Amino acid sequence: MTAIDNRPDTTARATLGGDTQGFWERFALALFIAVPFLAILAAIPIAWGGWLGWSDVLITLVMYGVTLHGITVGYHRLFTHKSFKPARPVKIALAIAGSMSIEGPVIRWVADHRKHHRFSDRDGDPHSPWRFGKSLGALTKGVIWAHMGWLFDEEQTPIERYAPDLAKDRDLVRISRLFWLWTLVSLLLPPLLGFLLTWSWQGALTAFFWGTVVRIGLIHHVTWSINSICHTAGERPFASRDFSGNVWWLAIPSGGESWHNLHHADPTSARHGVKRFQLDSSARIIWVMEKLGWVRDVRWPSAERIAMKSKDARAAA
């Protein structure tokens, strides 16, 4: 695929990440990918050996839920697609929670994802699994690229073109500048909680392994699976201009993001799982916040709109 955007990104590099990646950025990225992945591989024998307690399970589930929905509700449905309007404290909380997933500063993440939607599975998409072609070998290479290879692309999405609105938001600029701080909080909060719950250094150590390292690995690979798996497999009941599909077994760990076909058919919808039994915890959280008066102008999909987006309706028309 050829480069699409050659316009320079004039946004401050120290604020949001530059338009190119340096060696140390890629080295840190590789470290944050490799270490959690190795921890996931070691998780079963470590748990079997007795190094998994109730406090580890509790801390891991809470940290996973908070950081996952920081991405799905905050980074994705709010900041990228404007599916609802939040009160300022909610906006700030979601941006920080998403930052703690360690997937990059919020404005950088949004720019990449908006570019993905603009060129979805076409020339210019940052992480399409169809990048190299449709043969088995090309698709295998493409899936690896879509899952994590694209993260090491030296050329980054220009923020001034894809996220100029967020670059003008002082709260989000400040939070993006402090990405290093949210990373430290994400790394150190689990062992601190583990120590406070067990009053032992062993409790802190196991909480760090499960609540920090394993949790980061899981949330990263689940998020990247939306780019790789959900653009090569799954059902496609809705009309979209790409290969996005619904993958049911990823629905719970992804917070409803794997109902990906409807999302690409109707990107601003606050709910992705629109059919019965399509679990979407992210949409439920938005619903609760709306009931509490914390968010407003939620873009819920109506039955008529869902029907209009279906392939059957498009074919009939």
PDB file of C-alpha atoms in Angstrom:
ATOM      1  CA  MET A   1       0.000   0.000   0.000  1.00  0.00           C
ATOM      2  CA  THR A   2       1.263   3.454  -0.810  1.00  0.00           C
ATOM      3  CA  ALA A   3       1.414   6.384   1.537  1.00  0.00           C
ATOM      4  CA  ILE A   4      -1.651   8.612   1.352  1.00  0.00           C
ATOM      5  CA  ASP A   5      -0.913  11.510   3.670  1.00  0.00           C
ATOM      6  CA  ASN A   6       2.199  13.568   3.012  1.00  0.00           C
ATOM      7  CA  ARG A   7       1.159  16.729   4.751  1.00  0.00           C
ATOM      8  CA  PRO A   8       3.414  17.635   7.694  1.00  0.00           C
ATOM      9  CA  ASP A   9       2.079  17.324  11.224  1.00  0.00           C
ATOM     10  CA  THR A  10       2.776  20.609  12.979  1.00  0.00           C
ATOM     11  CA  THR A  11       1.417  19.487  16.361  1.00  0.00           C
ATOM     12  CA  ALA A  12       4.057  19.488  19.084  1.00  0.00           C
ATOM     13  CA  ARG A  13       5.851  16.135  19.190  1.00  0.00           C
ATOM     14  CA  ALA A  14       6.327  16.177  22.941  1.00  0.00           C
ATOM     15  CA  THR A  15       2.587  16.626  23.324  1.00  0.00           C
ATOM     16  CA  LEU A  16       1.041  13.975  21.151  1.00  0.00           C
ATOM     17  CA  GLY A  17       3.750  11.849  19.607  1.00  0.00           C
ATOM     18  CA  GLY A  18       5.426  12.964  16.398  1.00  0.00           C
ATOM     19  CA  ASP A  19       4.725  12.193  12.769  1.00  0.00           C
ATOM     20  CA  THR A  20       7.590   9.678  12.754  1.00  0.00           C
ATOM     21  CA  GLN A  21       8.766   7.108  15.279  1.00  0.00           C
ATOM     22  CA  GLY A  22      12.298   7.100  16.604  1.00  0.00           C
ATOM     23  CA  PHE A  23      14.378   4.101  17.636  1.00  0.00           C
ATOM     24  CA  TRP A  24      13.667   4.426  21.365  1.00  0.00           C
ATOM     25  CA  GLU A  25       9.924   4.733  20.784  1.00  0.00           C
ATOM     26  CA  ARG A  26       9.937   1.490  18.836  1.00  0.00           C
ATOM     27  CA  PHE A  27      12.193  -0.162  21.402  1.00  0.00           C
ATOM     28  CA  ALA A  28       9.765   0.758  24.219  1.00  0.00           C
ATOM     29  CA  LEU A  29       6.859  -0.440  22.099  1.00  0.00           C
ATOM     30  CA  ALA A  30       8.545  -3.785  21.491  1.00  0.00           C
ATOM     31  CA  LEU A  31       9.182  -4.131  25.222  1.00  0.00           C
ATOM     32  CA  PHE A  32       5.542  -3.470  26.085  1.00  0.00           C
ATOM     33  CA  ILE A  33       4.480  -6.087  23.531  1.00  0.00           C
ATOM     34  CA  ALA A  34       7.022  -8.818  24.276  1.00  0.00           C
ATOM     35  CA  VAL A  35       6.973  -8.844  28.089  1.00  0.00           C
ATOM     36  CA  PRO A  36       3.164  -9.109  28.531  1.00  0.00           C
ATOM     37  CA  PHE A  37       3.019 -11.750  25.784  1.00  0.00           C
ATOM     38  CA  LEU A  38       5.605 -13.867  27.580  1.00  0.00           C
ATOM     39  CA  ALA A  39       3.651 -13.384  30.809  1.00  0.00           C
ATOM     40  CA  ILE A  40       0.491 -14.710  29.140  1.00  0.00           C
ATOM     41  CA  LEU A  41       2.400 -17.817  28.028  1.00  0.00           C
ATOM     42  CA  ALA A  42       3.659 -18.310  31.590  1.00  0.00           C
ATOM     43  CA  ALA A  43       0.281 -17.618  33.230  1.00  0.00           C
ATOM     44  CA  ILE A  44      -1.068 -21.199  33.316  1.00  0.00           C
ATOM     45  CA  PRO A  45       1.974 -22.856  34.960  1.00  0.00           C
ATOM     46  CA  ILE A  46       2.284 -19.956  37.408  1.00  0.00           C
ATOM     47  CA  ALA A  47      -1.393 -20.237  38.366  1.00  0.00           C
ATOM     48  CA  TRP A  48      -1.029 -24.025  38.641  1.00  0.00           C
ATOM     49  CA  GLY A  49       1.892 -23.475  40.983  1.00  0.00           C
ATOM     50  CA  GLY A  50      -0.327 -21.597  43.416  1.00  0.00           C
ATOM     51  CA  TRP A  51       0.732 -18.050  42.532  1.00  0.00           C
ATOM     52  CA  LEU A  52      -2.808 -16.833  41.921  1.00  0.00           C
ATOM     53  CA  GLY A  53      -4.985 -15.655  44.797  1.00  0.00           C
ATOM     54  CA  TRP A  54      -8.413 -14.091  45.151  1.00  0.00           C
ATOM     55  CA  SER A  55      -6.865 -10.626  45.405  1.00  0.00           C
ATOM     56  CA  ASP A  56      -5.015 -11.171  42.105  1.00  0.00           C
ATOM     57  CA  VAL A  57      -8.244 -12.160  40.358  1.00  0.00           C
ATOM     58  CA  LEU A  58     -10.117  -9.175  41.788  1.00  0.00           C
ATOM     59  CA  ILE A  59      -7.401  -6.652  40.918  1.00  0.00           C
ATOM     60  CA  THR A  60      -6.940  -8.046  37.407  1.00  0.00           C
ATOM     61  CA  LEU A  61     -10.673  -8.000  36.624  1.00  0.00           C
ATOM     62  CA  VAL A  62     -11.115  -4.455  37.924  1.00  0.00           C
ATOM     63  CA  MET A  63      -8.043  -3.108  36.125  1.00  0.00           C
ATOM     64  CA  TYR A  64      -9.010  -4.920  32.920  1.00  0.00           C
ATOM     65  CA  GLY A  65     -12.560  -3.571  33.070  1.00  0.00           C
ATOM     66  CA  VAL A  66     -11.479   0.004  33.751  1.00  0.00           C
ATOM     67  CA  THR A  67      -8.767   0.172  31.096  1.00  0.00           C
ATOM     68  CA  LEU A  68     -10.739  -1.808  28.495  1.00  0.00           C
ATOM     69  CA  HIS A  69     -13.745   0.504  28.731  1.00  0.00           C
ATOM     70  CA  GLY A  70     -11.440   3.501  28.784  1.00  0.00           C
ATOM     71  CA  ILE A  71     -10.575   2.389  25.245  1.00  0.00           C
ATOM     72  CA  THR A  72     -13.985   1.216  24.036  1.00  0.00           C
ATOM     73  CA  VAL A  73     -16.189   3.884  25.611  1.00  0.00           C
ATOM     74  CA  GLY A  74     -13.623   6.690  25.757  1.00  0.00           C
ATOM     75  CA  TYR A  75     -11.004   6.460  23.018  1.00  0.00           C
ATOM     76  CA  HIS A  76     -13.319   4.784  20.516  1.00  0.00           C
ATOM     77  CA  ARG A  77     -16.994   5.663  20.869  1.00  0.00           C
ATOM     78  CA  LEU A  78     -16.535   9.102  22.441  1.00  0.00           C
ATOM     79  CA  PHE A  79     -13.325  10.690  21.167  1.00  0.00           C
ATOM     80  CA  THR A  80     -13.132   9.017  17.744  1.00  0.00           C
ATOM     81  CA  HIS A  81     -16.783   8.830  16.727  1.00  0.00           C
ATOM     82  CA  LYS A  82     -18.581  11.345  18.986  1.00  0.00           C
ATOM     83  CA  SER A  83     -21.306   8.840  19.895  1.00  0.00           C
ATOM     84  CA  PHE A  84     -22.321  10.934  22.908  1.00  0.00           C
ATOM     85  CA  LYS A  85     -21.511  14.163  24.722  1.00  0.00           C
ATOM     86  CA  PRO A  86     -20.025  13.791  28.217  1.00  0.00           C
ATOM     87  CA  ALA A  87     -19.767  16.049  31.214  1.00  0.00           C
ATOM     88  CA  ARG A  88     -16.206  17.333  31.601  1.00  0.00           C
ATOM     89  CA  PRO A  89     -15.283  15.029  34.543  1.00  0.00           C
ATOM     90  CA  VAL A  90     -16.497  12.022  32.541  1.00  0.00           C
ATOM     91  CA  LYS A  91     -14.445  13.105  29.530  1.00  0.00           C
ATOM     92  CA  ILE A  92     -11.316  13.432  31.666  1.00  0.00           C
ATOM     93  CA  ALA A  93     -11.906  10.136  33.488  1.00  0.00           C
ATOM     94  CA  LEU A  94     -12.411   8.223  30.232  1.00  0.00           C
ATOM     95  CA  ALA A  95      -9.294   9.738  28.666  1.00  0.00           C
ATOM     96  CA  ILE A  96      -7.189   8.757  31.691  1.00  0.00           C
ATOM     97  CA  ALA A  97      -8.695   5.263  31.874  1.00  0.00           C
ATOM     98  CA  GLY A  98      -7.964   4.735  28.178  1.00  0.00           C
ATOM     99  CA  SER A  99      -4.422   6.013  28.616  1.00  0.00           C
ATOM    100  CA  MET A 100      -3.895   3.418  31.348  1.00  0.00           C
ATOM    101  CA  SER A 101      -4.403   0.660  28.784  1.00  0.00           C
ATOM    102  CA  ILE A 102      -0.992   1.778  27.439  1.00  0.00           C
ATOM    103  CA  GLU A 103      -2.109   1.897  23.819  1.00  0.00           C
ATOM    104  CA  GLY A 104      -0.748   5.386  23.261  1.00  0.00           C
ATOM    105  CA  PRO A 105      -1.898   8.955  23.960  1.00  0.00           C
ATOM    106  CA  VAL A 106      -5.580   9.539  23.277  1.00  0.00           C
ATOM    107  CA  ILE A 107      -5.097  12.008  20.410  1.00  0.00           C
ATOM    108  CA  ARG A 108      -2.600   9.743  18.637  1.00  0.00           C
ATOM    109  CA  TRP A 109      -4.952   6.745  19.000  1.00  0.00           C
ATOM    110  CA  VAL A 110      -7.916   8.683  17.635  1.00  0.00           C
ATOM    111  CA  ALA A 111      -5.981   9.963  14.612  1.00  0.00           C
ATOM    112  CA  ASP A 112      -4.967   6.419  13.665  1.00  0.00           C
ATOM    113  CA  HIS A 113      -8.484   5.089  14.059  1.00  0.00           C
ATOM    114  CA  ARG A 114     -10.135   7.861  12.085  1.00  0.00           C
ATOM    115  CA  LYS A 115      -7.718   7.215   9.241  1.00  0.00           C
ATOM    116  CA  HIS A 116      -8.600   3.531   9.460  1.00  0.00           C
ATOM    117  CA  HIS A 117     -12.273   4.349   8.954  1.00  0.00           C
ATOM    118  CA  ARG A 118     -11.588   6.708   6.085  1.00  0.00           C
ATOM    119  CA  PHE A 119      -9.658   4.063   4.136  1.00  0.00           C
ATOM    120  CA  SER A 120     -10.985   0.877   5.722  1.00  0.00           C
ATOM    121  CA  ASP A 121      -9.445  -2.165   3.999  1.00  0.00           C
ATOM    122  CA  ARG A 122      -8.286   0.059   1.136  1.00  0.00           C
ATOM    123  CA  ASP A 123      -5.064   1.780   0.193  1.00  0.00           C
ATOM    124  CA  GLY A 124      -4.272   4.118   3.106  1.00  0.00           C
ATOM    125  CA  ASP A 125      -5.693   2.000   5.937  1.00  0.00           C
ATOM    126  CA  PRO A 126      -2.985   1.871   8.662  1.00  0.00           C
ATOM    127  CA  HIS A 127      -3.797  -1.704   9.662  1.00  0.00           C
ATOM    128  CA  SER A 128      -5.787  -3.624   7.082  1.00  0.00           C
ATOM    129  CA  PRO A 129      -5.120  -7.390   6.998  1.00  0.00           C
ATOM    130  CA  TRP A 130      -5.736  -7.207   3.225  1.00  0.00           C
ATOM    131  CA  ARG A 131      -2.734  -4.921   2.772  1.00  0.00           C
ATOM    132  CA  PHE A 132      -0.640  -7.459   0.841  1.00  0.00           C
ATOM    133  CA  GLY A 133      -3.352  -9.229  -1.157  1.00  0.00           C
ATOM    134  CA  LYS A 134      -5.902 -12.027  -0.870  1.00  0.00           C
ATOM    135  CA  SER A 135      -3.788 -15.158  -1.307  1.00  0.00           C
ATOM    136  CA  LEU A 136      -3.202 -17.352   1.746  1.00  0.00           C
ATOM    137  CA  GLY A 137       0.399 -16.197   2.138  1.00  0.00           C
ATOM    138  CA  ALA A 138      -0.472 -12.538   1.626  1.00  0.00           C
ATOM    139  CA  LEU A 139      -3.381 -12.718   4.052  1.00  0.00           C
ATOM    140  CA  THR A 140      -1.256 -14.459   6.685  1.00  0.00           C
ATOM    141  CA  LYS A 141       1.284 -11.685   6.400  1.00  0.00           C
ATOM    142  CA  GLY A 142      -1.520  -9.129   6.434  1.00  0.00           C
ATOM    143  CA  VAL A 143      -3.105 -10.491   9.607  1.00  0.00           C
ATOM    144  CA  ILE A 144       0.233 -10.230  11.418  1.00  0.00           C
ATOM    145  CA  TRP A 145       0.600  -6.676  10.123  1.00  0.00           C
ATOM    146  CA  ALA A 146      -2.948  -5.727  11.181  1.00  0.00           C
ATOM    147  CA  HIS A 147      -2.522  -7.280  14.614  1.00  0.00           C
ATOM    148  CA  MET A 148       0.706  -5.570  15.667  1.00  0.00           C
ATOM    149  CA  GLY A 149       3.100  -5.000  12.775  1.00  0.00           C
ATOM    150  CA  TRP A 150       1.573  -1.651  11.865  1.00  0.00           C
ATOM    151  CA  LEU A 151       2.525  -0.290  15.291  1.00  0.00           C
ATOM    152  CA  PHE A 152       6.160  -0.191  14.167  1.00  0.00           C
ATOM    153  CA  ASP A 153       5.476   1.801  11.000  1.00  0.00           C
ATOM    154  CA  GLU A 154       7.852   4.758  11.113  1.00  0.00           C
ATOM    155  CA  GLU A 155       5.370   7.082   9.413  1.00  0.00           C
ATOM    156  CA  GLN A 156       2.513   8.027  11.715  1.00  0.00           C
ATOM    157  CA  THR A 157      -0.896   9.504  11.008  1.00  0.00           C
ATOM    158  CA  PRO A 158      -0.866  13.328  10.877  1.00  0.00           C
ATOM    159  CA  ILE A 159      -2.852  14.630  13.820  1.00  0.00           C
ATOM    160  CA  GLU A 160      -3.604  18.009  12.251  1.00  0.00           C
ATOM    161  CA  ARG A 161      -5.539  16.235   9.509  1.00  0.00           C
ATOM    162  CA  TYR A 162      -7.339  13.501  11.443  1.00  0.00           C
ATOM    163  CA  ALA A 163      -7.770  14.848  14.974  1.00  0.00           C
ATOM    164  CA  PRO A 164      -7.585  18.656  14.853  1.00  0.00           C
ATOM    165  CA  ASP A 165     -10.617  18.947  17.146  1.00  0.00           C
ATOM    166  CA  LEU A 166      -8.910  16.967  19.911  1.00  0.00           C
ATOM    167  CA  ALA A 167      -5.646  18.854  19.466  1.00  0.00           C
ATOM    168  CA  LYS A 168      -7.585  22.006  20.417  1.00  0.00           C
ATOM    169  CA  ASP A 169      -9.037  20.438  23.576  1.00  0.00           C
ATOM    170  CA  ARG A 170      -6.850  21.587  26.467  1.00  0.00           C
ATOM    171  CA  ASP A 171      -7.912  18.707  28.711  1.00  0.00           C
ATOM    172  CA  LEU A 172      -7.004  16.071  26.137  1.00  0.00           C
ATOM    173  CA  VAL A 173      -3.740  17.763  25.182  1.00  0.00           C
ATOM    174  CA  ARG A 174      -2.737  17.859  28.841  1.00  0.00           C
ATOM    175  CA  ILE A 175      -3.701  14.211  29.344  1.00  0.00           C
ATOM    176  CA  SER A 176      -1.772  13.215  26.212  1.00  0.00           C
ATOM    177  CA  ARG A 177       1.313  15.051  27.457  1.00  0.00           C
ATOM    178  CA  LEU A 178       1.066  13.112  30.712  1.00  0.00           C
ATOM    179  CA  PHE A 179       0.825   9.714  29.012  1.00  0.00           C
ATOM    180  CA  TRP A 180       4.018   8.668  30.808  1.00  0.00           C
ATOM    181  CA  LEU A 181       2.300   9.324  34.146  1.00  0.00           C
ATOM    182  CA  TRP A 182      -0.788   7.228  33.305  1.00  0.00           C
ATOM    183  CA  THR A 183       1.570   4.462  32.182  1.00  0.00           C
ATOM    184  CA  LEU A 184       3.304   4.511  35.569  1.00  0.00           C
ATOM    185  CA  VAL A 185      -0.051   4.513  37.374  1.00  0.00           C
ATOM    186  CA  SER A 186      -1.192   1.545  35.285  1.00  0.00           C
ATOM    187  CA  LEU A 187       2.019  -0.344  36.070  1.00  0.00           C
ATOM    188  CA  LEU A 188       2.208   0.410  39.790  1.00  0.00           C
ATOM    189  CA  LEU A 189      -1.407   0.553  40.956  1.00  0.00           C
ATOM    190  CA  PRO A 190      -1.989  -3.245  40.870  1.00  0.00           C
ATOM    191  CA  PRO A 191       1.000  -4.132  43.103  1.00  0.00           C
ATOM    192  CA  LEU A 192       0.064  -1.319  45.482  1.00  0.00           C
ATOM    193  CA  LEU A 193      -3.464  -2.695  45.745  1.00  0.00           C
ATOM    194  CA  GLY A 194      -2.085  -6.206  46.117  1.00  0.00           C
ATOM    195  CA  PHE A 195       0.069  -5.112  49.029  1.00  0.00           C
ATOM    196  CA  LEU A 196      -2.788  -3.245  50.714  1.00  0.00           C
ATOM    197  CA  LEU A 197      -5.160  -6.208  50.354  1.00  0.00           C
ATOM    198  CA  THR A 198      -2.716  -8.865  51.576  1.00  0.00           C
ATOM    199  CA  TRP A 199      -0.154  -6.878  53.597  1.00  0.00           C
ATOM    200  CA  SER A 200       2.578  -8.944  51.989  1.00  0.00           C
ATOM    201  CA  TRP A 201       5.256  -8.403  49.373  1.00  0.00           C
ATOM    202  CA  GLN A 202       4.220 -11.676  47.766  1.00  0.00           C
ATOM    203  CA  GLY A 203       0.727 -10.239  47.304  1.00  0.00           C
ATOM    204  CA  ALA A 204       2.247  -7.165  45.659  1.00  0.00           C
ATOM    205  CA  LEU A 205       4.411  -9.309  43.373  1.00  0.00           C
ATOM    206  CA  THR A 206       1.618 -11.604  42.195  1.00  0.00           C
ATOM    207  CA  ALA A 207      -0.693  -8.609  41.717  1.00  0.00           C
ATOM    208  CA  PHE A 208       1.958  -7.015  39.519  1.00  0.00           C
ATOM    209  CA  PHE A 209       2.248 -10.185  37.442  1.00  0.00           C
ATOM    210  CA  TRP A 210      -1.511 -10.673  36.974  1.00  0.00           C
ATOM    211  CA  GLY A 211      -2.953  -7.183  37.352  1.00  0.00           C
ATOM    212  CA  THR A 212      -0.222  -5.382  35.432  1.00  0.00           C
ATOM    213  CA  VAL A 213       1.711  -7.600  33.032  1.00  0.00           C
ATOM    214  CA  VAL A 214      -0.879 -10.238  32.102  1.00  0.00           C
ATOM    215  CA  ARG A 215      -3.699  -7.672  32.066  1.00  0.00           C
ATOM    216  CA  ILE A 216      -1.789  -5.371  29.688  1.00  0.00           C
ATOM    217  CA  GLY A 217      -0.987  -8.291  27.386  1.00  0.00           C
ATOM    218  CA  LEU A 218      -4.602  -9.440  27.290  1.00  0.00           C
ATOM    219  CA  ILE A 219      -6.096  -6.025  26.637  1.00  0.00           C
ATOM    220  CA  HIS A 220      -3.567  -5.294  23.894  1.00  0.00           C
ATOM    221  CA  HIS A 221      -4.173  -8.527  22.027  1.00  0.00           C
ATOM    222  CA  VAL A 222      -7.944  -8.248  22.372  1.00  0.00           C
ATOM    223  CA  THR A 223      -7.831  -4.706  20.984  1.00  0.00           C
ATOM    224  CA  TRP A 224      -5.529  -5.706  18.123  1.00  0.00           C
ATOM    225  CA  SER A 225      -7.789  -8.675  17.340  1.00  0.00           C
ATOM    226  CA  ILE A 226     -10.480  -6.212  16.290  1.00  0.00           C
ATOM    227  CA  ASN A 227      -8.070  -5.015  13.571  1.00  0.00           C
ATOM    228  CA  SER A 228      -6.939  -8.476  12.493  1.00  0.00           C
ATOM    229  CA  ILE A 229      -9.610 -11.110  13.231  1.00  0.00           C
ATOM    230  CA  CYS A 230     -12.682  -8.889  12.838  1.00  0.00           C
ATOM    231  CA  HIS A 231     -11.531  -7.760   9.389  1.00  0.00           C
ATOM    232  CA  THR A 232     -10.942 -11.285   8.076  1.00  0.00           C
ATOM    233  CA  ALA A 233     -13.621 -13.415   9.753  1.00  0.00           C
ATOM    234  CA  GLY A 234     -17.148 -13.260  11.118  1.00  0.00           C
ATOM    235  CA  GLU A 235     -20.677 -12.683   9.900  1.00  0.00           C
ATOM    236  CA  ARG A 236     -21.533  -9.608   7.825  1.00  0.00           C
ATOM    237  CA  PRO A 237     -25.290  -8.940   8.088  1.00  0.00           C
ATOM    238  CA  PHE A 238     -24.884  -5.200   7.487  1.00  0.00           C
ATOM    239  CA  ALA A 239     -23.734  -3.372   4.375  1.00  0.00           C
ATOM    240  CA  SER A 240     -20.284  -1.846   4.705  1.00  0.00           C
ATOM    241  CA  ARG A 241     -17.586  -0.990   2.197  1.00  0.00           C
ATOM    242  CA  ASP A 242     -14.965  -3.231   3.841  1.00  0.00           C
ATOM    243  CA  PHE A 243     -14.442  -6.722   5.259  1.00  0.00           C
ATOM    244  CA  SER A 244     -15.549  -5.967   8.840  1.00  0.00           C
ATOM    245  CA  GLY A 245     -17.308  -8.896  10.506  1.00  0.00           C
ATOM    246  CA  ASN A 246     -19.032  -9.883  13.752  1.00  0.00           C
ATOM    247  CA  VAL A 247     -16.972 -12.306  15.865  1.00  0.00           C
ATOM    248  CA  TRP A 248     -19.184 -13.474  18.746  1.00  0.00           C
ATOM    249  CA  TRP A 249     -16.525 -15.117  20.929  1.00  0.00           C
ATOM    250  CA  LEU A 250     -14.651 -11.830  21.281  1.00  0.00           C
ATOM    251  CA  ALA A 251     -17.718  -9.894  22.435  1.00  0.00           C
ATOM    252  CA  ILE A 252     -17.206 -10.192  26.204  1.00  0.00           C
ATOM    253  CA  PRO A 253     -13.417  -9.653  26.369  1.00  0.00           C
ATOM    254  CA  SER A 254     -13.672  -6.746  23.883  1.00  0.00           C
ATOM    255  CA  GLY A 255     -16.540  -4.967  25.624  1.00  0.00           C
ATOM    256  CA  GLY A 256     -18.793  -5.387  22.580  1.00  0.00           C
ATOM    257  CA  GLU A 257     -16.285  -4.093  20.030  1.00  0.00           C
ATOM    258  CA  SER A 258     -16.253  -7.365  18.085  1.00  0.00           C
ATOM    259  CA  TRP A 259     -19.761  -6.676  16.727  1.00  0.00           C
ATOM    260  CA  HIS A 260     -17.643  -4.909  14.172  1.00  0.00           C
ATOM    261  CA  ASN A 261     -19.771  -5.162  11.060  1.00  0.00           C
ATOM    262  CA  LEU A 262     -22.520  -2.890  12.398  1.00  0.00           C
ATOM    263  CA  HIS A 263     -19.866  -0.472  13.649  1.00  0.00           C
ATOM    264  CA  HIS A 264     -18.425  -0.015  10.172  1.00  0.00           C
ATOM    265  CA  ALA A 265     -21.903   0.206   8.683  1.00  0.00           C
ATOM    266  CA  ASP A 266     -22.860   2.907  11.229  1.00  0.00           C
ATOM    267  CA  PRO A 267     -19.678   4.240  12.917  1.00  0.00           C
ATOM    268  CA  THR A 268     -21.289   6.858  15.178  1.00  0.00           C
ATOM    269  CA  SER A 269     -23.689   4.384  16.804  1.00  0.00           C
ATOM    270  CA  ALA A 270     -23.195   4.151  20.566  1.00  0.00           C
ATOM    271  CA  ARG A 271     -24.211   0.482  20.475  1.00  0.00           C
ATOM    272  CA  HIS A 272     -22.401  -2.084  18.346  1.00  0.00           C
ATOM    273  CA  GLY A 273     -24.241  -5.221  19.454  1.00  0.00           C
ATOM    274  CA  VAL A 274     -27.707  -4.344  18.204  1.00  0.00           C
ATOM    275  CA  LYS A 275     -29.349  -7.755  17.991  1.00  0.00           C
ATOM    276  CA  ARG A 276     -30.690  -9.919  20.804  1.00  0.00           C
ATOM    277  CA  PHE A 277     -28.008 -11.635  22.870  1.00  0.00           C
ATOM    278  CA  GLN A 278     -25.239  -9.531  21.299  1.00  0.00           C
ATOM    279  CA  LEU A 279     -23.548  -8.542  24.562  1.00  0.00           C
ATOM    280  CA  ASP A 280     -22.111  -5.023  24.522  1.00  0.00           C
ATOM    281  CA  SER A 281     -20.891  -3.897  27.938  1.00  0.00           C
ATOM    282  CA  SER A 282     -19.591  -0.620  26.507  1.00  0.00           C
ATOM    283  CA  ALA A 283     -23.076   0.350  25.340  1.00  0.00           C
ATOM    284  CA  ARG A 284     -24.476  -0.621  28.740  1.00  0.00           C
ATOM    285  CA  ILE A 285     -21.998   1.668  30.492  1.00  0.00           C
ATOM    286  CA  ILE A 286     -23.009   4.545  28.209  1.00  0.00           C
ATOM    287  CA  TRP A 287     -26.672   3.767  28.970  1.00  0.00           C
ATOM    288  CA  VAL A 288     -26.023   3.903  32.731  1.00  0.00           C
ATOM    289  CA  MET A 289     -24.127   7.174  32.427  1.00  0.00           C
ATOM    290  CA  GLU A 290     -26.994   8.625  30.407  1.00  0.00           C
ATOM    291  CA  LYS A 291     -29.492   7.620  33.099  1.00  0.00           C
ATOM    292  CA  LEU A 292     -27.279   9.280  35.726  1.00  0.00           C
ATOM    293  CA  GLY A 293     -27.134  12.475  33.674  1.00  0.00           C
ATOM    294  CA  TRP A 294     -23.391  12.192  33.090  1.00  0.00           C
ATOM    295  CA  VAL A 295     -23.681  12.064  29.279  1.00  0.00           C
ATOM    296  CA  ARG A 296     -26.236  13.353  26.788  1.00  0.00           C
ATOM    297  CA  ASP A 297     -27.145  13.296  23.101  1.00  0.00           C
ATOM    298  CA  VAL A 298     -26.340   9.602  22.848  1.00  0.00           C
ATOM    299  CA  ARG A 299     -26.605   8.293  19.326  1.00  0.00           C
ATOM    300  CA  TRP A 300     -28.620   5.143  19.928  1.00  0.00           C
ATOM    301  CA  PRO A 301     -29.502   3.216  16.753  1.00  0.00           C
ATOM    302  CA  SER A 302     -33.226   3.048  16.066  1.00  0.00           C
ATOM    303  CA  ALA A 303     -34.889  -0.114  14.754  1.00  0.00           C
ATOM    304  CA  GLU A 304     -35.544   1.695  11.477  1.00  0.00           C
ATOM    305  CA  ARG A 305     -31.894   2.677  11.122  1.00  0.00           C
ATOM    306  CA  ILE A 306     -30.700  -0.846  11.894  1.00  0.00           C
ATOM    307  CA  ALA A 307     -33.076  -2.246   9.282  1.00  0.00           C
ATOM    308  CA  MET A 308     -31.906   0.335   6.750  1.00  0.00           C
ATOM    309  CA  LYS A 309     -28.266  -0.693   7.287  1.00  0.00           C
ATOM    310  CA  SER A 310     -28.916  -4.406   6.709  1.00  0.00           C
ATOM    311  CA  LYS A 311     -27.762  -6.071   3.517  1.00  0.00           C
ATOM    312  CA  ASP A 312     -31.272  -7.324   2.802  1.00  0.00           C
ATOM    313  CA  ALA A 313     -32.649  -3.787   2.855  1.00  0.00           C
ATOM    314  CA  ARG A 314     -29.857  -2.541   0.601  1.00  0.00           C
ATOM    315  CA  ALA A 315     -30.459  -5.403  -1.828  1.00  0.00           C
ATOM    316  CA  ALA A 316     -34.202  -4.708  -1.913  1.00  0.00           C
ATOM    317  CA  ALA A 317     -33.560  -1.038  -2.629  1.00  0.00           C
TER     318      ALA A 317
END
